[in-house]
Short mmCIF file of C-alpha atoms in Angstrom, two decimals:
data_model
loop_
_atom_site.label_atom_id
_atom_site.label_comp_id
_atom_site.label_asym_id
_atom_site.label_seq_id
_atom_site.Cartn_x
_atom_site.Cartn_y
_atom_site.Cartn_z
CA UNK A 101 -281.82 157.13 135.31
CA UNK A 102 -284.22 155.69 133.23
CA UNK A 103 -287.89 155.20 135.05
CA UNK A 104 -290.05 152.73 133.73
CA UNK A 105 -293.33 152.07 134.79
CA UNK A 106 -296.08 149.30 134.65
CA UNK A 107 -299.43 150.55 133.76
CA UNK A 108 -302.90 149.40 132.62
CA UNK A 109 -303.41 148.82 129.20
CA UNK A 110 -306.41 149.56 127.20
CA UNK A 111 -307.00 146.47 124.95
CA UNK A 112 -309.94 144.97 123.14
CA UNK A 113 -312.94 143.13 125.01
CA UNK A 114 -312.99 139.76 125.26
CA UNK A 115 -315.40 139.10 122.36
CA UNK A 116 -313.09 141.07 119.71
CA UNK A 117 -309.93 139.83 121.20
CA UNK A 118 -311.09 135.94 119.77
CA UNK A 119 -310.36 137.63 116.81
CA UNK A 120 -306.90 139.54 117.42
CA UNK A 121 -305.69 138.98 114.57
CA UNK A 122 -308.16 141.00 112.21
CA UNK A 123 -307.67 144.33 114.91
CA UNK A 124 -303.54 144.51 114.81
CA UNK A 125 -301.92 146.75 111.78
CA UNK A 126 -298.29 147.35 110.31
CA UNK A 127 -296.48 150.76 112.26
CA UNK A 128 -298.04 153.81 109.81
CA UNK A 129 -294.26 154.10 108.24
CA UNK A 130 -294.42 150.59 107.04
CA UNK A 131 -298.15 150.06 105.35
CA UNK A 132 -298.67 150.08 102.15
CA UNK A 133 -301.74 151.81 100.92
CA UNK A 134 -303.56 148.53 99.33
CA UNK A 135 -303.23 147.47 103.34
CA UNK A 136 -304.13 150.25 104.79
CA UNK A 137 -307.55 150.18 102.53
CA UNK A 138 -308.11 146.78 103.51
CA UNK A 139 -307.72 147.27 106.86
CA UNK A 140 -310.17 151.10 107.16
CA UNK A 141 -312.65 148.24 105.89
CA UNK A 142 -312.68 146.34 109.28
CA UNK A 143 -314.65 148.77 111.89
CA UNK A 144 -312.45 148.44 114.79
CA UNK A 145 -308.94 147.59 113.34
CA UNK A 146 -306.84 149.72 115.44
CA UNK A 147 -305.47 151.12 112.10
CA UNK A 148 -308.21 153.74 113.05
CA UNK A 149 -306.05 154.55 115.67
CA UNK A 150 -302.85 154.39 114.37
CA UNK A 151 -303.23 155.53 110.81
CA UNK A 152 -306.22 157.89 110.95
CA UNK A 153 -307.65 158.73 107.29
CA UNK A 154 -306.09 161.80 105.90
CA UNK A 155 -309.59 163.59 106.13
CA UNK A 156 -309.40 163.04 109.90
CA UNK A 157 -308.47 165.76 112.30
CA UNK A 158 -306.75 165.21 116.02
CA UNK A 159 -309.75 165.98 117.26
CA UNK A 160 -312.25 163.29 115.04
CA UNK A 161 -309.05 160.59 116.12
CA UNK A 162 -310.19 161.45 119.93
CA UNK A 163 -313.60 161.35 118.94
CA UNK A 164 -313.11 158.14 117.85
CA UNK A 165 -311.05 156.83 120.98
CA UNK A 166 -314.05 158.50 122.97
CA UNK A 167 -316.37 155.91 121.44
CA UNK A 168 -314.72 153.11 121.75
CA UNK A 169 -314.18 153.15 125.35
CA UNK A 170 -318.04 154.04 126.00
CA UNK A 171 -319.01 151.12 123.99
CA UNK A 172 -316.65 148.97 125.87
CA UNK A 173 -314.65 148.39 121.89
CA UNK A 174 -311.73 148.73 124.19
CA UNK A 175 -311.43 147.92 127.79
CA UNK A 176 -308.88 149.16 130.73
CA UNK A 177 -307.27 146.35 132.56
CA UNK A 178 -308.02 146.51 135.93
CA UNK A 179 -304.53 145.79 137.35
CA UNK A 180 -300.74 147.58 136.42
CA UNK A 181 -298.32 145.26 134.46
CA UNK A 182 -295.49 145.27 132.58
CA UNK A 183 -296.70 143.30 128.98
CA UNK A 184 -293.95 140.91 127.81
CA UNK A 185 -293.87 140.88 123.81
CA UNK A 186 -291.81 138.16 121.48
CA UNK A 187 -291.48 137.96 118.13
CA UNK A 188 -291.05 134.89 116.50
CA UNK A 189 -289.42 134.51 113.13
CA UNK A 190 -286.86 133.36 110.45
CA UNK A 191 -284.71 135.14 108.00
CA UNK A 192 -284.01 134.27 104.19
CA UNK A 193 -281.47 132.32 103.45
CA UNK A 194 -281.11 131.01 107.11
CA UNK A 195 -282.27 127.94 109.24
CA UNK A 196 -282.01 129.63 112.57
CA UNK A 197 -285.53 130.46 114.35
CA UNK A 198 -285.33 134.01 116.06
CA UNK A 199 -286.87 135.23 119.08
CA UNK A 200 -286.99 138.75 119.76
CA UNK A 201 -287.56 139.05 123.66
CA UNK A 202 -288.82 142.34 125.10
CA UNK A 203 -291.31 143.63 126.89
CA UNK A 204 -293.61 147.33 126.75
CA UNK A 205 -293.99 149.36 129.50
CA UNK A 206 -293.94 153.46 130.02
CA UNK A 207 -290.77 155.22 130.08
CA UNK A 208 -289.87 158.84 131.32
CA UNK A 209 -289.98 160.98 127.64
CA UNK A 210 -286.52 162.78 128.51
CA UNK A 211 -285.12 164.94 126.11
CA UNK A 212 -282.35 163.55 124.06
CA UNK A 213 -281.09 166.62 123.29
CA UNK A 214 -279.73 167.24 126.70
CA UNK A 215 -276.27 165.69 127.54
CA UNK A 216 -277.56 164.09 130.79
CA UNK A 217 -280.60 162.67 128.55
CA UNK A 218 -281.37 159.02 129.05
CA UNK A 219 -282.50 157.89 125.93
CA UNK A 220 -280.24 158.28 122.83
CA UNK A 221 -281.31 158.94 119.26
CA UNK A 222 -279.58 157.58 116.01
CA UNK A 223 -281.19 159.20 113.34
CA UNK A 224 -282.47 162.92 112.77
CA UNK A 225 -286.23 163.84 112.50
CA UNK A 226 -288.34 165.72 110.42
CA UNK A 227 -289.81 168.81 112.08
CA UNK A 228 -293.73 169.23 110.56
CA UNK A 229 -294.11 164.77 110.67
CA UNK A 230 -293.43 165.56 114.58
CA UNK A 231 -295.73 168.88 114.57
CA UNK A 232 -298.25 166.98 113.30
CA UNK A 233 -298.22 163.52 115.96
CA UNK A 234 -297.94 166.32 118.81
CA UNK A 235 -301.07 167.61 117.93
CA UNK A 236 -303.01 164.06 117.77
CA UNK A 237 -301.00 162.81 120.91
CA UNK A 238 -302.79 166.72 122.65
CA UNK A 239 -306.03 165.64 121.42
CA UNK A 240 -306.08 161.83 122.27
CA UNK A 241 -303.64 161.49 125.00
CA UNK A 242 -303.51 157.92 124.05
CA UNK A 243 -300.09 156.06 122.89
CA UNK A 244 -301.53 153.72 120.19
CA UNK A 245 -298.31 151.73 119.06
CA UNK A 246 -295.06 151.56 121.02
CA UNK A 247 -292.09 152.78 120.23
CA UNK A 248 -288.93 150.26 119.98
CA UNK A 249 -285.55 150.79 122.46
CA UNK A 250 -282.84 148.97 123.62
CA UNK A 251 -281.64 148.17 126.89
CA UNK A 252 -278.01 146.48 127.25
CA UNK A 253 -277.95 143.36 130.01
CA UNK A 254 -275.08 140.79 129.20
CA UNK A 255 -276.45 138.50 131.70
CA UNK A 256 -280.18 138.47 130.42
CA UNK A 257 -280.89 138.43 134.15
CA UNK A 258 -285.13 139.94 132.87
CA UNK A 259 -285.73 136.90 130.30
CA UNK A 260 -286.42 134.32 132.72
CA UNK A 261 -288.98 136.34 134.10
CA UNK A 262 -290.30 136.63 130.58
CA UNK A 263 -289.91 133.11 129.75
CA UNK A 264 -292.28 132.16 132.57
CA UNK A 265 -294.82 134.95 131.32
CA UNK A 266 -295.01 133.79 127.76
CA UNK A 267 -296.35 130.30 129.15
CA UNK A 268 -299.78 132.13 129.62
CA UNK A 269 -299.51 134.40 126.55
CA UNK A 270 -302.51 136.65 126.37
CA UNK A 271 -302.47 136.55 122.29
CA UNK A 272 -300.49 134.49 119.68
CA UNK A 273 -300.86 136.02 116.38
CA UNK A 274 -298.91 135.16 112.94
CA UNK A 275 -298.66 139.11 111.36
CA UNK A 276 -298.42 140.39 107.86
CA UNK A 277 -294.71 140.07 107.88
CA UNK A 278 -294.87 136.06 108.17
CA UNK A 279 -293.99 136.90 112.43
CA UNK A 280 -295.61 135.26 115.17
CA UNK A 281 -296.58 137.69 118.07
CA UNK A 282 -297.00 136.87 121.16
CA UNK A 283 -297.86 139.05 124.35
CA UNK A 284 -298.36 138.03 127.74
CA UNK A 285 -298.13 140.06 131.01
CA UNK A 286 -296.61 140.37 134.05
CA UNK A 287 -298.37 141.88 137.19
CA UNK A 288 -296.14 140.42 140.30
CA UNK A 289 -295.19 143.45 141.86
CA UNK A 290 -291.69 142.38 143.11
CA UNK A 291 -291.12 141.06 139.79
CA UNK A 292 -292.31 144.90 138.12
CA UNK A 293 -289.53 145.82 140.74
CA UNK A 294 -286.61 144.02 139.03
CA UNK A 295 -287.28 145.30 135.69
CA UNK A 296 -287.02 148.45 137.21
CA UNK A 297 -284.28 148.39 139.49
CA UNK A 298 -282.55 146.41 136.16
CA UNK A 299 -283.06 149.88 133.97
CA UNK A 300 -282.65 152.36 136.31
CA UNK A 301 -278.61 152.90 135.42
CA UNK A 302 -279.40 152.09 131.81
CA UNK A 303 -279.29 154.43 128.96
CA UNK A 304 -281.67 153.24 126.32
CA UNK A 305 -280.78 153.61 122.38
CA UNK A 306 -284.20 154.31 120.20
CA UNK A 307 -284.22 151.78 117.65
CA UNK A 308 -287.43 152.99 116.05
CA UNK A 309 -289.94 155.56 116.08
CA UNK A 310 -287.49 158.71 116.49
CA UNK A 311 -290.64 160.96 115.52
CA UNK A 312 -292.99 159.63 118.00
CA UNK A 313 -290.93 159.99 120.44
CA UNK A 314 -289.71 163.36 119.76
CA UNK A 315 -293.74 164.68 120.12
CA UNK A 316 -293.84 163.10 123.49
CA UNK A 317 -290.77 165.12 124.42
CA UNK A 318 -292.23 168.48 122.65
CA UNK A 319 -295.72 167.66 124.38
CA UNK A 320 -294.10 167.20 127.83
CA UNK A 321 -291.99 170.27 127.79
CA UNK A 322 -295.61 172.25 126.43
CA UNK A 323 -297.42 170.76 129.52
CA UNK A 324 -294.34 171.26 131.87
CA UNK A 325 -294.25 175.30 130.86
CA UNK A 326 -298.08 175.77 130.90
CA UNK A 327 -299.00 173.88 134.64
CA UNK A 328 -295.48 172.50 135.85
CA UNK A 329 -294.89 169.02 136.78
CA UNK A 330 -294.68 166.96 139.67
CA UNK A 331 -292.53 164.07 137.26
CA UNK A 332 -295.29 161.79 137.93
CA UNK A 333 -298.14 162.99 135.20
CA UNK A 334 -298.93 160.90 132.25
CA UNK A 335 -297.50 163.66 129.72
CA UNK A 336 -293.70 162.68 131.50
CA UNK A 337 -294.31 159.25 130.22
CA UNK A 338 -293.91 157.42 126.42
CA UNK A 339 -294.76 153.75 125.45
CA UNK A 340 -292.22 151.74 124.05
CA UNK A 341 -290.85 148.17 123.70
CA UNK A 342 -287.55 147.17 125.49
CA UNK A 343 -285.61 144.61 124.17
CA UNK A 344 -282.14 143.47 125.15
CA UNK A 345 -279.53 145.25 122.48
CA UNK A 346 -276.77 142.26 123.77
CA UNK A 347 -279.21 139.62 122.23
CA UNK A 348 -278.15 137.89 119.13
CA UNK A 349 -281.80 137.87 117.55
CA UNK A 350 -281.61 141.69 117.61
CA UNK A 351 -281.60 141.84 113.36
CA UNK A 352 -280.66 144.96 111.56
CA UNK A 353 -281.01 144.63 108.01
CA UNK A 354 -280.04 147.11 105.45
CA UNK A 355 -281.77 149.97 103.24
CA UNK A 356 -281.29 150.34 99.69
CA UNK A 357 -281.41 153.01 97.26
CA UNK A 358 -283.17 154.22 94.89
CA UNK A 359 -282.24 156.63 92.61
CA UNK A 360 -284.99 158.51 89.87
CA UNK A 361 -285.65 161.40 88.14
CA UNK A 362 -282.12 162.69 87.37
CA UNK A 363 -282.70 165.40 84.58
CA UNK A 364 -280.35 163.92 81.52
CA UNK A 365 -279.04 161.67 83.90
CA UNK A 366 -275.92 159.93 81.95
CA UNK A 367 -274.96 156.31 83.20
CA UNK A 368 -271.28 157.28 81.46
CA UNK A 369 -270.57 160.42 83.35
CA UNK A 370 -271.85 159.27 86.09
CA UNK A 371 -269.67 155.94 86.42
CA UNK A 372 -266.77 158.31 85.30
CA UNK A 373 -267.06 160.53 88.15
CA UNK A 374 -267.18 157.90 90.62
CA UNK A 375 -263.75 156.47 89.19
CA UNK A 376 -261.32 158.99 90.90
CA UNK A 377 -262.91 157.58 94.38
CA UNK A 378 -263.79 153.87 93.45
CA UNK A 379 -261.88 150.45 92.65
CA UNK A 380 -265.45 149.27 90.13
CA UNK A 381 -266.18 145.91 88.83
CA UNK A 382 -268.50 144.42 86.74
CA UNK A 383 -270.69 141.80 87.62
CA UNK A 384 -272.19 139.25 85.76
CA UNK A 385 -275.49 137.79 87.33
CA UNK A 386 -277.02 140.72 90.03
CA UNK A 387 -278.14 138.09 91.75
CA UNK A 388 -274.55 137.58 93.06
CA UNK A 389 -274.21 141.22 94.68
CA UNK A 390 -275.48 141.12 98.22
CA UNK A 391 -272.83 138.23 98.40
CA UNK A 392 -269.86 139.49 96.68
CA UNK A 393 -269.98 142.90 99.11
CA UNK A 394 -270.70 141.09 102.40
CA UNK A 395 -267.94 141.93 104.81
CA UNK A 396 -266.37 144.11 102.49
CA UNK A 397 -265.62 148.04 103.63
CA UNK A 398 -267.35 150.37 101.56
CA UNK A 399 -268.45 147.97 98.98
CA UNK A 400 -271.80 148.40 97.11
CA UNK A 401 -273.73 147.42 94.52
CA UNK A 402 -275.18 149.47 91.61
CA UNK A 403 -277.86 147.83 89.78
CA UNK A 404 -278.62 148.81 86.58
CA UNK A 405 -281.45 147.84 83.65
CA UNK A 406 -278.92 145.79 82.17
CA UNK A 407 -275.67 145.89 84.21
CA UNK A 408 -274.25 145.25 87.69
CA UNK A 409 -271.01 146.79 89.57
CA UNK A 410 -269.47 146.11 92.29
CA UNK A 411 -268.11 149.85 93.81
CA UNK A 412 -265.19 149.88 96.68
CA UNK A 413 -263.85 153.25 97.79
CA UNK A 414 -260.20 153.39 97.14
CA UNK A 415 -259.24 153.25 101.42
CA UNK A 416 -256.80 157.02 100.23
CA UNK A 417 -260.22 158.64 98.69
CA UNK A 418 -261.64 159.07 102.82
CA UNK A 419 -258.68 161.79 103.63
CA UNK A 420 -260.77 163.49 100.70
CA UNK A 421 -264.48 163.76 102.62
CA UNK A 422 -264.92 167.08 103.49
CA UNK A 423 -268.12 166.47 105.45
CA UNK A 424 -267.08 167.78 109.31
CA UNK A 425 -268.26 164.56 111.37
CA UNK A 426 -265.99 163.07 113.91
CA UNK A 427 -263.99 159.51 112.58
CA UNK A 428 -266.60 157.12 113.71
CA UNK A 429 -268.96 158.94 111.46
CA UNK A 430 -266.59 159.23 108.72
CA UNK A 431 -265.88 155.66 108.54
CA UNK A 432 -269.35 154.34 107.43
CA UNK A 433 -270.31 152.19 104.82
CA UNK A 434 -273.10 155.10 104.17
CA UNK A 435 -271.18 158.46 105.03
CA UNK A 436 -269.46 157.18 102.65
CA UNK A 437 -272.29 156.24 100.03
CA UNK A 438 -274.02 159.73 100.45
CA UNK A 439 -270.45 161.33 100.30
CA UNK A 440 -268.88 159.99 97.09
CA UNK A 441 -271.88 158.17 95.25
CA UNK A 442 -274.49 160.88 96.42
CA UNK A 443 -273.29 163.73 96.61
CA UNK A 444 -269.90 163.82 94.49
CA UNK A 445 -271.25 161.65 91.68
CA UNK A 446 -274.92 162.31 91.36
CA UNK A 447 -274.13 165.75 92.24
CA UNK A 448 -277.26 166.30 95.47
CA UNK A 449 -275.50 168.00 98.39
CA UNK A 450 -275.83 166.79 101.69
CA UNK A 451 -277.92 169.51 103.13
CA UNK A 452 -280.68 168.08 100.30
CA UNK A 453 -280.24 164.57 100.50
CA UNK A 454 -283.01 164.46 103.31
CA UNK A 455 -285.53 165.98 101.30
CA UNK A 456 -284.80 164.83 98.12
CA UNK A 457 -287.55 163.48 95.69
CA UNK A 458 -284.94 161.91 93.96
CA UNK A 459 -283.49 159.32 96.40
CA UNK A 460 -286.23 156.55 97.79
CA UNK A 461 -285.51 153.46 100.01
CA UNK A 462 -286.12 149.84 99.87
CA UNK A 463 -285.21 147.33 101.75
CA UNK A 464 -286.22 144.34 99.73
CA UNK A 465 -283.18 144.09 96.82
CA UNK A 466 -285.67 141.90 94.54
CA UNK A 467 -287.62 145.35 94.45
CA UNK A 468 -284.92 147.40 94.04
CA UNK A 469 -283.53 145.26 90.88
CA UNK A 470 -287.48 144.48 88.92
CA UNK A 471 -287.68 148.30 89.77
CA UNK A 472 -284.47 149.22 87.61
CA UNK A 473 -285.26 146.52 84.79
CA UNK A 474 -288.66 148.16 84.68
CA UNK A 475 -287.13 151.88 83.66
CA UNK A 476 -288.90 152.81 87.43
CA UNK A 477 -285.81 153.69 89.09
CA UNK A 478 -282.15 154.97 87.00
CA UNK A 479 -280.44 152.76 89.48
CA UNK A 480 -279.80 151.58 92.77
CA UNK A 481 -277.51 151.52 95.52
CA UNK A 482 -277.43 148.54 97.47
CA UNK A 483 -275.95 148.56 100.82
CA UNK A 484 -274.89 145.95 103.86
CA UNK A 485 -276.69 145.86 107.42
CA UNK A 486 -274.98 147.95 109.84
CA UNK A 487 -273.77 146.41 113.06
CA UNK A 488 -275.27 147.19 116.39
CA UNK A 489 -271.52 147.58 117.73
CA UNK A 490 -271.93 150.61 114.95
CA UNK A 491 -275.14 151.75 116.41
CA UNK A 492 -273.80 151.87 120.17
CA UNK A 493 -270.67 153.81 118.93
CA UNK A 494 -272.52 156.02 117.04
CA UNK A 495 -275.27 156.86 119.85
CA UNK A 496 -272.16 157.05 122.51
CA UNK A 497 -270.26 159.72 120.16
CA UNK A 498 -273.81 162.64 120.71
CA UNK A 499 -273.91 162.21 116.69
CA UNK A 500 -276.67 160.74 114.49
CA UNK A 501 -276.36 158.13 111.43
CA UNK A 502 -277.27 159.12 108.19
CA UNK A 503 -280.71 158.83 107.61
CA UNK A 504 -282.51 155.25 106.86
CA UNK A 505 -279.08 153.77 108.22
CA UNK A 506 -280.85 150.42 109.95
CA UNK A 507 -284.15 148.51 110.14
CA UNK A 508 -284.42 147.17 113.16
CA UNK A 509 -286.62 143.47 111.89
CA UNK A 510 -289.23 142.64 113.17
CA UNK A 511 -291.39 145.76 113.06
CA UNK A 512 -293.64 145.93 116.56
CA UNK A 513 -296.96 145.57 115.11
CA UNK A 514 -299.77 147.93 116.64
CA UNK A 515 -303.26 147.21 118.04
CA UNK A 516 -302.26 144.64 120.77
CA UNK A 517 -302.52 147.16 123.35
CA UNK A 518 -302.64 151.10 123.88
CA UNK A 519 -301.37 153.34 126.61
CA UNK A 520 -303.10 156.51 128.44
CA UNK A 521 -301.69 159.39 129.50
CA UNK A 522 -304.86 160.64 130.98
CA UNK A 523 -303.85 161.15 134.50
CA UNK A 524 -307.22 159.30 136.10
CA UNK A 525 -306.06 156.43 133.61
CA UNK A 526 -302.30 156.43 134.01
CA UNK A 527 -301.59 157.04 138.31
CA UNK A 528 -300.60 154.09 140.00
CA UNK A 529 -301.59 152.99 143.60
CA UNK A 530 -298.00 153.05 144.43
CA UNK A 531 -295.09 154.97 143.59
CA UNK A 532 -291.94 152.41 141.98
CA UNK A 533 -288.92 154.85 142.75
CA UNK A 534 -289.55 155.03 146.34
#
């Protein structure tokens, strides 16, 4: 069962919030560091939250928080809600205007590792980058950017509800990804009840923020051994976005890579060792790539300084994998790209693919290709958007994708709104499940 709750957001008063759009900030995974310097300039950017300076300790971030509700920076809204949250936006290379419908509540941090577990994971973490976000979430009990899941209703029976609630939209910002945000609320208390009475059977799939997640669930289970638990505590509970995984403006776009710092890396060997596994083809303009491997199998692209391929495993070359994941797995455009390009070619075994200095990601192919003309990557690996039939599959089978498989576009920006878990801050007057 997954339990959602309303709850009463802390956002800014209503003298800051005329300026919204100065206060929000890119996810901490996604800023780059000339933003992130530009936005520590602004006092109360909520980058201060999310982002705290390196020099900051969990315990300077709740210091922080501390202030900022005694000087009224950031106010508690009087009433429970559930805040409804749509992003607005286009994609190169296509007419179509999206609308990514969803709305943020609490939900119940269960652990995915159980097989009963509610919410379902698609990508491994990294152990010490959740270490560290348990210890700030300890010190501030404060949620400061939601996480991003997916719900599954074919008859979008919750967006007229939301429709009606974005009519009254609480803030309408454009973001640093070219997005329009806007958030309204909800507060109807029958209509709180159909949102949760719609998720209640649901599993939800994480789209994004697998480690912040993960330190709710290691926080919970730390609070759970040292005083028990009722199930109705804040430190049960995790922020995140909902949106409907059936919706067609649900993007995934792909992640590239980038491949540097080979000792005597050899473009020859390397293109011979990848010709026992791979039909390859030269290509003229790079430009062309993206298009010429659309819809194609376990096609890619290898950029070069001053060449192009088009790579396509020979469909006899899978029976040689040797990587033990179940068929679904095995079948991937990129089990297949850190199999036979990776790991058979460039010679990195799985087990250090992960943690390797050598591989980096992009998702912008312009990047990727001034990045190999300017001698600052070897190559790179460019790859197709995964489908969210994929995702489902994957999520269903109790196995993960390979790491930096999908990004989930638009990002969920942060500084809109923030969620307690301090109990006198999180109860509710009445109890949803009852």
């Amino acid at each position: 069962m997954a339990k959602i709750l309303p709850f009463r957001a802390w956002r800014y008063n209503k003298e800051l919030s005329r300026t919204i759009d100065e206060l929000t900030s890119p996810l901490f995974d996604v800023i780059s560091e000339k933003q992130r310097d530009a936005l520590y300039a602004i006092p109360y950017n909520s980058i201060h939250l999310s982002v705290p300076l390196n020099s900051e300790s969990p315990l300077e971030a709740r210091h922080t928080i501390t202030q900022w509700k005694e000087k009224g920076i950031i106010e508690q809204d009087p009433i429970p809600g559930i805040y409804v949250y749509y992003q607005h936006f286009a994609l190169p290379g296509s007419d179509k205007n999206y609308v990514r419908k969803g709305f943020v509540s609490f939900i119940e941090a269960t652990d995915w590792g159980k097989p009963d577990s509610v919410i379902l994971r698609h990508e491994n973490t990294i152990p010490h980058s959740v270490a560290d976000r348990v210890e700030v979430l300890k010190a501030t009990e404060l949620n400061v950017s939601p996480t991003h899941g997916l719900y599954f209703d074919p008859d979008f029976e919750l967006e007229q509800y939301m429709d009606e609630s974005q009519l009254n939209p609480i803030y309408e910002t454009e973001d640093y990804q070219g997005v329009k945000d806007v958030l309204s609320v909800i507060h109807d208390r029958n209509i709180i009840q159909k949102f949760i009475d719609k998720l209640g059977p649901e599993k939800i799939i994480l789209a994004d923020g697998h480690h912040r997640l993960e330190s709710s669930i290691q926080y919970r289970q730390e609070m759970v051994e040292k005083q028990g638990s009722g199930g109705h505590e804040g430190f049960n509970f995790h922020l995140m976005y909902l949106t409907n995984g059936e919706a067609d403006d649900l993007r995934i776009l792909p992640t590239h890579r980038l491949i540097n710092g080979i000792n005597d890396f050899s473009r020859e060997e390397f293109m011979k060792k990848l010709e026992p596994y791979f039909f390859i083809r030269p290509i003229e303009n790079p430009y062309d790539i993206t298009e010429i491997i659309l819809g194609k199998q376990w096609a890619f692209g290898l950029l070069f300084k001053d060449e192009t391929f088009k790579v396509r495993l020979k469909p006899e070359a899978l029976d040689a994998m040797e990587w033990n994941f179940p068929e679904v797995v095995k079948r991937l455009d990129l089990t297949v790209m850190h199999y036979f390009i990776i790991e058979k070619a460039l010679g990195i075994k799985g087990k250090d693919q992960r943690k390797s200095r050598n591989i980096s990601f992009e998702r912008n192919f312009a990047t990727c290709l001034s990045k190999t003309i300017r001698n600052e990557a070897q190559f790179a690996i460019i790859t197709k958007e995964i489908s969210m039939d994929t995702v489902k599959e994957v999520c269903h089978s109790g196995y993960t994708l390979p790491q930096k498989s999908t990004y989930f576009y638009p990002k969920v920006i942060c500084g809109y709104l923030f969620g307690s878990i301090k109990d006198d801050e999180f109860t509710l007057p009445f109890n949803p499940w009852e």
